[in-house]
């Protein structure tokens, strides 16, 4: 089962985040085989982390919750909240297989939260800039709750356009994002 986990930083938690960086990476090293994508969200100037995204393939919901809530930054209070949802890997690959590589162009996390009839479940017609893409689902995988994507785009407005039916979402978030992990 695939899951998207987005830890959002608490205001003014940068020093604590930096202090725990090695603990965070060591924790993530334990999930290297399960990882589909990972990396921090960033401020507009792309200098400061605002959160941490992880997309993983885990055995079940209990394992996903353990992953999210045992993470050292979460345990120490770095994050203000956690979005944890089942997710379907529509591209069928990891971020490391993205042909554009880790540094070419601006990268974004787009999260559209919705209810009702599923929207934007199929890949967009032009998917060359998609790093990860898929629906957000209920714990049992039966109910559509939104769509999430990691992608390369010229700017946030173009990134947001990956969701072609914006009226189907109660909220759409666009965050600067970069490939994560050890250098």
PDB file of C-alpha atoms in Angstrom:
ATOM      1  CA  UNK A   1       0.000   0.000   0.000  1.00  0.00           C
ATOM      2  CA  UNK A   2       1.297   3.406  -0.913  1.00  0.00           C
ATOM      3  CA  UNK A   3       1.032   6.411   1.396  1.00  0.00           C
ATOM      4  CA  UNK A   4       1.771  10.122   1.206  1.00  0.00           C
ATOM      5  CA  UNK A   5       3.020  11.665   4.444  1.00  0.00           C
ATOM      6  CA  UNK A   6       3.471  15.424   4.704  1.00  0.00           C
ATOM      7  CA  UNK A   7       4.879  16.756   7.984  1.00  0.00           C
ATOM      8  CA  UNK A   8       4.327  20.546   8.133  1.00  0.00           C
ATOM      9  CA  UNK A   9       6.823  22.512  10.220  1.00  0.00           C
ATOM     10  CA  UNK A  10       5.776  24.465  13.265  1.00  0.00           C
ATOM     11  CA  UNK A  11       6.660  28.184  13.058  1.00  0.00           C
ATOM     12  CA  UNK A  12      10.156  28.924  14.351  1.00  0.00           C
ATOM     13  CA  UNK A  13      11.166  25.250  14.501  1.00  0.00           C
ATOM     14  CA  UNK A  14      14.128  25.635  12.118  1.00  0.00           C
ATOM     15  CA  UNK A  15      16.809  25.353  14.798  1.00  0.00           C
ATOM     16  CA  UNK A  16      15.262  22.190  16.223  1.00  0.00           C
ATOM     17  CA  UNK A  17      14.852  20.783  12.693  1.00  0.00           C
ATOM     18  CA  UNK A  18      18.554  21.440  11.971  1.00  0.00           C
ATOM     19  CA  UNK A  19      19.577  19.855  15.268  1.00  0.00           C
ATOM     20  CA  UNK A  20      17.644  16.691  14.386  1.00  0.00           C
ATOM     21  CA  UNK A  21      18.650  16.472  10.715  1.00  0.00           C
ATOM     22  CA  UNK A  22      20.984  13.487  11.132  1.00  0.00           C
ATOM     23  CA  UNK A  23      18.393  11.683  13.275  1.00  0.00           C
ATOM     24  CA  UNK A  24      15.785  12.352  10.568  1.00  0.00           C
ATOM     25  CA  UNK A  25      18.044  11.047   7.789  1.00  0.00           C
ATOM     26  CA  UNK A  26      19.027   7.983   9.815  1.00  0.00           C
ATOM     27  CA  UNK A  27      15.357   7.239  10.423  1.00  0.00           C
ATOM     28  CA  UNK A  28      14.608   7.619   6.708  1.00  0.00           C
ATOM     29  CA  UNK A  29      17.568   5.373   5.819  1.00  0.00           C
ATOM     30  CA  UNK A  30      15.613   2.591   7.509  1.00  0.00           C
ATOM     31  CA  UNK A  31      12.869   3.076   4.903  1.00  0.00           C
ATOM     32  CA  UNK A  32      15.089   3.385   1.816  1.00  0.00           C
ATOM     33  CA  UNK A  33      13.595   0.332   0.082  1.00  0.00           C
ATOM     34  CA  UNK A  34      10.022   1.539   0.686  1.00  0.00           C
ATOM     35  CA  UNK A  35      10.623   5.125  -0.475  1.00  0.00           C
ATOM     36  CA  UNK A  36       8.927   6.347  -3.663  1.00  0.00           C
ATOM     37  CA  UNK A  37       9.720  10.040  -3.174  1.00  0.00           C
ATOM     38  CA  UNK A  38      10.993  12.342  -0.454  1.00  0.00           C
ATOM     39  CA  UNK A  39      12.121  15.874   0.164  1.00  0.00           C
ATOM     40  CA  UNK A  40      11.484  19.137   1.954  1.00  0.00           C
ATOM     41  CA  UNK A  41       8.991  21.826   1.082  1.00  0.00           C
ATOM     42  CA  UNK A  42      10.544  25.279   1.105  1.00  0.00           C
ATOM     43  CA  UNK A  43       9.843  28.980   1.570  1.00  0.00           C
ATOM     44  CA  UNK A  44       9.358  31.201  -1.508  1.00  0.00           C
ATOM     45  CA  UNK A  45      13.103  31.947  -1.625  1.00  0.00           C
ATOM     46  CA  UNK A  46      13.766  28.171  -1.432  1.00  0.00           C
ATOM     47  CA  UNK A  47      16.183  28.735   1.462  1.00  0.00           C
ATOM     48  CA  UNK A  48      14.243  27.434   4.474  1.00  0.00           C
ATOM     49  CA  UNK A  49      12.357  24.175   4.961  1.00  0.00           C
ATOM     50  CA  UNK A  50       8.633  24.400   5.744  1.00  0.00           C
ATOM     51  CA  UNK A  51       7.840  20.694   5.836  1.00  0.00           C
ATOM     52  CA  UNK A  52       8.874  17.224   4.819  1.00  0.00           C
ATOM     53  CA  UNK A  53       7.203  14.989   2.199  1.00  0.00           C
ATOM     54  CA  UNK A  54       7.567  11.219   2.033  1.00  0.00           C
ATOM     55  CA  UNK A  55       5.766   8.829  -0.286  1.00  0.00           C
ATOM     56  CA  UNK A  56       6.267   5.187   0.640  1.00  0.00           C
ATOM     57  CA  UNK A  57       5.057   1.683  -0.053  1.00  0.00           C
ATOM     58  CA  UNK A  58       4.258   0.131   3.342  1.00  0.00           C
ATOM     59  CA  UNK A  59       2.424  -3.040   4.417  1.00  0.00           C
ATOM     60  CA  UNK A  60      -0.622  -1.359   5.962  1.00  0.00           C
ATOM     61  CA  UNK A  61      -2.121   1.702   7.619  1.00  0.00           C
ATOM     62  CA  UNK A  62      -0.624   0.823  11.006  1.00  0.00           C
ATOM     63  CA  UNK A  63       2.875   0.784   9.491  1.00  0.00           C
ATOM     64  CA  UNK A  64       2.202   4.159   7.841  1.00  0.00           C
ATOM     65  CA  UNK A  65       1.067   5.674  11.126  1.00  0.00           C
ATOM     66  CA  UNK A  66       4.124   4.288  12.886  1.00  0.00           C
ATOM     67  CA  UNK A  67       6.331   5.796  10.163  1.00  0.00           C
ATOM     68  CA  UNK A  68       4.679   9.222  10.482  1.00  0.00           C
ATOM     69  CA  UNK A  69       4.482   9.485  14.257  1.00  0.00           C
ATOM     70  CA  UNK A  70       7.743   7.781  15.274  1.00  0.00           C
ATOM     71  CA  UNK A  71       9.769  10.146  13.069  1.00  0.00           C
ATOM     72  CA  UNK A  72      12.302  11.997  15.292  1.00  0.00           C
ATOM     73  CA  UNK A  73      11.199  15.489  14.230  1.00  0.00           C
ATOM     74  CA  UNK A  74       7.586  14.656  14.984  1.00  0.00           C
ATOM     75  CA  UNK A  75       8.531  13.221  18.376  1.00  0.00           C
ATOM     76  CA  UNK A  76      10.554  16.359  19.232  1.00  0.00           C
ATOM     77  CA  UNK A  77       7.884  18.870  18.137  1.00  0.00           C
ATOM     78  CA  UNK A  78       9.308  20.145  14.836  1.00  0.00           C
ATOM     79  CA  UNK A  79       5.983  19.685  13.039  1.00  0.00           C
ATOM     80  CA  UNK A  80       2.648  21.427  13.599  1.00  0.00           C
ATOM     81  CA  UNK A  81       0.630  18.713  11.840  1.00  0.00           C
ATOM     82  CA  UNK A  82       0.806  15.655   9.619  1.00  0.00           C
ATOM     83  CA  UNK A  83      -1.185  14.826   6.499  1.00  0.00           C
ATOM     84  CA  UNK A  84      -1.150  11.034   6.087  1.00  0.00           C
ATOM     85  CA  UNK A  85      -3.208   9.486   3.283  1.00  0.00           C
ATOM     86  CA  UNK A  86      -3.273   6.371   1.162  1.00  0.00           C
ATOM     87  CA  UNK A  87      -1.995   7.241  -2.271  1.00  0.00           C
ATOM     88  CA  UNK A  88      -1.805   5.464  -5.611  1.00  0.00           C
ATOM     89  CA  UNK A  89       1.404   5.667  -7.638  1.00  0.00           C
ATOM     90  CA  UNK A  90      -0.154   6.411 -11.036  1.00  0.00           C
ATOM     91  CA  UNK A  91       3.302   6.788 -12.640  1.00  0.00           C
ATOM     92  CA  UNK A  92       4.490   3.458 -11.253  1.00  0.00           C
ATOM     93  CA  UNK A  93       8.022   4.706 -10.540  1.00  0.00           C
ATOM     94  CA  UNK A  94      10.124   6.387  -7.890  1.00  0.00           C
ATOM     95  CA  UNK A  95      11.413   9.955  -8.051  1.00  0.00           C
ATOM     96  CA  UNK A  96      14.879   8.564  -8.805  1.00  0.00           C
ATOM     97  CA  UNK A  97      13.530   7.329 -12.159  1.00  0.00           C
ATOM     98  CA  UNK A  98      12.285  10.808 -13.137  1.00  0.00           C
ATOM     99  CA  UNK A  99      14.001  11.560 -16.472  1.00  0.00           C
ATOM    100  CA  UNK A 100      14.477  15.235 -15.557  1.00  0.00           C
ATOM    101  CA  UNK A 101      16.833  14.413 -12.708  1.00  0.00           C
ATOM    102  CA  UNK A 102      16.907  16.020  -9.266  1.00  0.00           C
ATOM    103  CA  UNK A 103      17.977  19.600 -10.053  1.00  0.00           C
ATOM    104  CA  UNK A 104      16.719  20.734 -13.464  1.00  0.00           C
ATOM    105  CA  UNK A 105      14.003  23.393 -12.997  1.00  0.00           C
ATOM    106  CA  UNK A 106      11.648  24.449 -10.199  1.00  0.00           C
ATOM    107  CA  UNK A 107       9.931  21.651  -8.274  1.00  0.00           C
ATOM    108  CA  UNK A 108       6.581  21.738  -6.477  1.00  0.00           C
ATOM    109  CA  UNK A 109       4.294  19.710  -4.268  1.00  0.00           C
ATOM    110  CA  UNK A 110       0.639  20.177  -5.246  1.00  0.00           C
ATOM    111  CA  UNK A 111      -2.077  18.845  -2.945  1.00  0.00           C
ATOM    112  CA  UNK A 112      -5.730  19.118  -3.869  1.00  0.00           C
ATOM    113  CA  UNK A 113      -8.172  18.076  -1.134  1.00  0.00           C
ATOM    114  CA  UNK A 114     -11.693  17.173  -2.182  1.00  0.00           C
ATOM    115  CA  UNK A 115     -14.704  14.930  -1.643  1.00  0.00           C
ATOM    116  CA  UNK A 116     -17.297  13.251  -3.805  1.00  0.00           C
ATOM    117  CA  UNK A 117     -16.691  11.987  -7.311  1.00  0.00           C
ATOM    118  CA  UNK A 118     -13.007  11.407  -8.043  1.00  0.00           C
ATOM    119  CA  UNK A 119     -11.202  14.006 -10.159  1.00  0.00           C
ATOM    120  CA  UNK A 120      -7.799  14.112 -11.849  1.00  0.00           C
ATOM    121  CA  UNK A 121      -7.241  10.397 -11.236  1.00  0.00           C
ATOM    122  CA  UNK A 122      -5.763   9.684 -14.678  1.00  0.00           C
ATOM    123  CA  UNK A 123      -2.414  11.106 -15.709  1.00  0.00           C
ATOM    124  CA  UNK A 124      -2.576  14.539 -17.333  1.00  0.00           C
ATOM    125  CA  UNK A 125      -2.009  14.473 -21.118  1.00  0.00           C
ATOM    126  CA  UNK A 126       1.451  16.065 -20.815  1.00  0.00           C
ATOM    127  CA  UNK A 127       3.083  14.154 -17.975  1.00  0.00           C
ATOM    128  CA  UNK A 128       6.778  14.657 -18.841  1.00  0.00           C
ATOM    129  CA  UNK A 129       7.253  16.990 -15.872  1.00  0.00           C
ATOM    130  CA  UNK A 130       5.574  14.718 -13.326  1.00  0.00           C
ATOM    131  CA  UNK A 131       7.860  13.276 -10.667  1.00  0.00           C
ATOM    132  CA  UNK A 132       5.063  11.582  -8.674  1.00  0.00           C
ATOM    133  CA  UNK A 133       1.300  11.689  -9.216  1.00  0.00           C
ATOM    134  CA  UNK A 134      -1.756   9.990  -7.806  1.00  0.00           C
ATOM    135  CA  UNK A 135      -5.022  10.128  -5.917  1.00  0.00           C
ATOM    136  CA  UNK A 136      -5.245  10.575  -2.157  1.00  0.00           C
ATOM    137  CA  UNK A 137      -7.515   7.890  -0.715  1.00  0.00           C
ATOM    138  CA  UNK A 138      -9.270   6.881   2.486  1.00  0.00           C
ATOM    139  CA  UNK A 139      -7.568   4.299   4.722  1.00  0.00           C
ATOM    140  CA  UNK A 140      -9.473   1.464   3.038  1.00  0.00           C
ATOM    141  CA  UNK A 141      -8.486   2.793  -0.409  1.00  0.00           C
ATOM    142  CA  UNK A 142     -12.114   3.054  -1.571  1.00  0.00           C
ATOM    143  CA  UNK A 143     -12.860   6.776  -1.252  1.00  0.00           C
ATOM    144  CA  UNK A 144     -11.159   9.551  -3.207  1.00  0.00           C
ATOM    145  CA  UNK A 145     -10.034  12.422  -0.951  1.00  0.00           C
ATOM    146  CA  UNK A 146      -7.941  14.411  -3.394  1.00  0.00           C
ATOM    147  CA  UNK A 147      -4.915  14.299  -5.654  1.00  0.00           C
ATOM    148  CA  UNK A 148      -1.230  14.926  -4.952  1.00  0.00           C
ATOM    149  CA  UNK A 149       1.663  15.534  -7.307  1.00  0.00           C
ATOM    150  CA  UNK A 150       5.350  16.315  -7.265  1.00  0.00           C
ATOM    151  CA  UNK A 151       6.340  18.048 -10.471  1.00  0.00           C
ATOM    152  CA  UNK A 152       8.661  20.359 -12.328  1.00  0.00           C
ATOM    153  CA  UNK A 153       7.033  23.610 -13.492  1.00  0.00           C
ATOM    154  CA  UNK A 154       8.115  27.161 -14.373  1.00  0.00           C
ATOM    155  CA  UNK A 155       6.142  28.696 -11.493  1.00  0.00           C
ATOM    156  CA  UNK A 156       3.493  27.929  -8.830  1.00  0.00           C
ATOM    157  CA  UNK A 157       0.596  28.888 -11.117  1.00  0.00           C
ATOM    158  CA  UNK A 158       1.690  26.391 -13.758  1.00  0.00           C
ATOM    159  CA  UNK A 159       2.245  23.766 -11.057  1.00  0.00           C
ATOM    160  CA  UNK A 160      -1.295  24.285  -9.764  1.00  0.00           C
ATOM    161  CA  UNK A 161      -2.621  23.703 -13.295  1.00  0.00           C
ATOM    162  CA  UNK A 162      -1.660  20.016 -13.014  1.00  0.00           C
ATOM    163  CA  UNK A 163      -5.085  19.681 -11.365  1.00  0.00           C
ATOM    164  CA  UNK A 164      -7.288  20.267 -14.383  1.00  0.00           C
ATOM    165  CA  UNK A 165     -10.569  20.418 -12.448  1.00  0.00           C
ATOM    166  CA  UNK A 166      -9.864  22.964  -9.681  1.00  0.00           C
ATOM    167  CA  UNK A 167     -13.573  23.368  -8.898  1.00  0.00           C
ATOM    168  CA  UNK A 168     -13.588  19.761  -7.589  1.00  0.00           C
ATOM    169  CA  UNK A 169     -11.293  20.669  -4.684  1.00  0.00           C
ATOM    170  CA  UNK A 170     -12.105  22.380  -1.405  1.00  0.00           C
ATOM    171  CA  UNK A 171      -8.479  23.504  -1.220  1.00  0.00           C
ATOM    172  CA  UNK A 172      -5.382  23.346  -3.408  1.00  0.00           C
ATOM    173  CA  UNK A 173      -1.944  23.882  -1.889  1.00  0.00           C
ATOM    174  CA  UNK A 174       1.219  24.542  -3.888  1.00  0.00           C
ATOM    175  CA  UNK A 175       4.566  24.315  -2.096  1.00  0.00           C
ATOM    176  CA  UNK A 176       8.125  24.725  -3.319  1.00  0.00           C
ATOM    177  CA  UNK A 177       9.762  21.304  -3.071  1.00  0.00           C
ATOM    178  CA  UNK A 178      13.097  19.670  -3.797  1.00  0.00           C
ATOM    179  CA  UNK A 179      14.453  16.150  -4.033  1.00  0.00           C
ATOM    180  CA  UNK A 180      15.471  15.004  -0.570  1.00  0.00           C
ATOM    181  CA  UNK A 181      17.813  12.550   1.050  1.00  0.00           C
ATOM    182  CA  UNK A 182      21.498  12.401   1.676  1.00  0.00           C
ATOM    183  CA  UNK A 183      23.820  14.060  -0.831  1.00  0.00           C
TER     184      UNK A 183
END
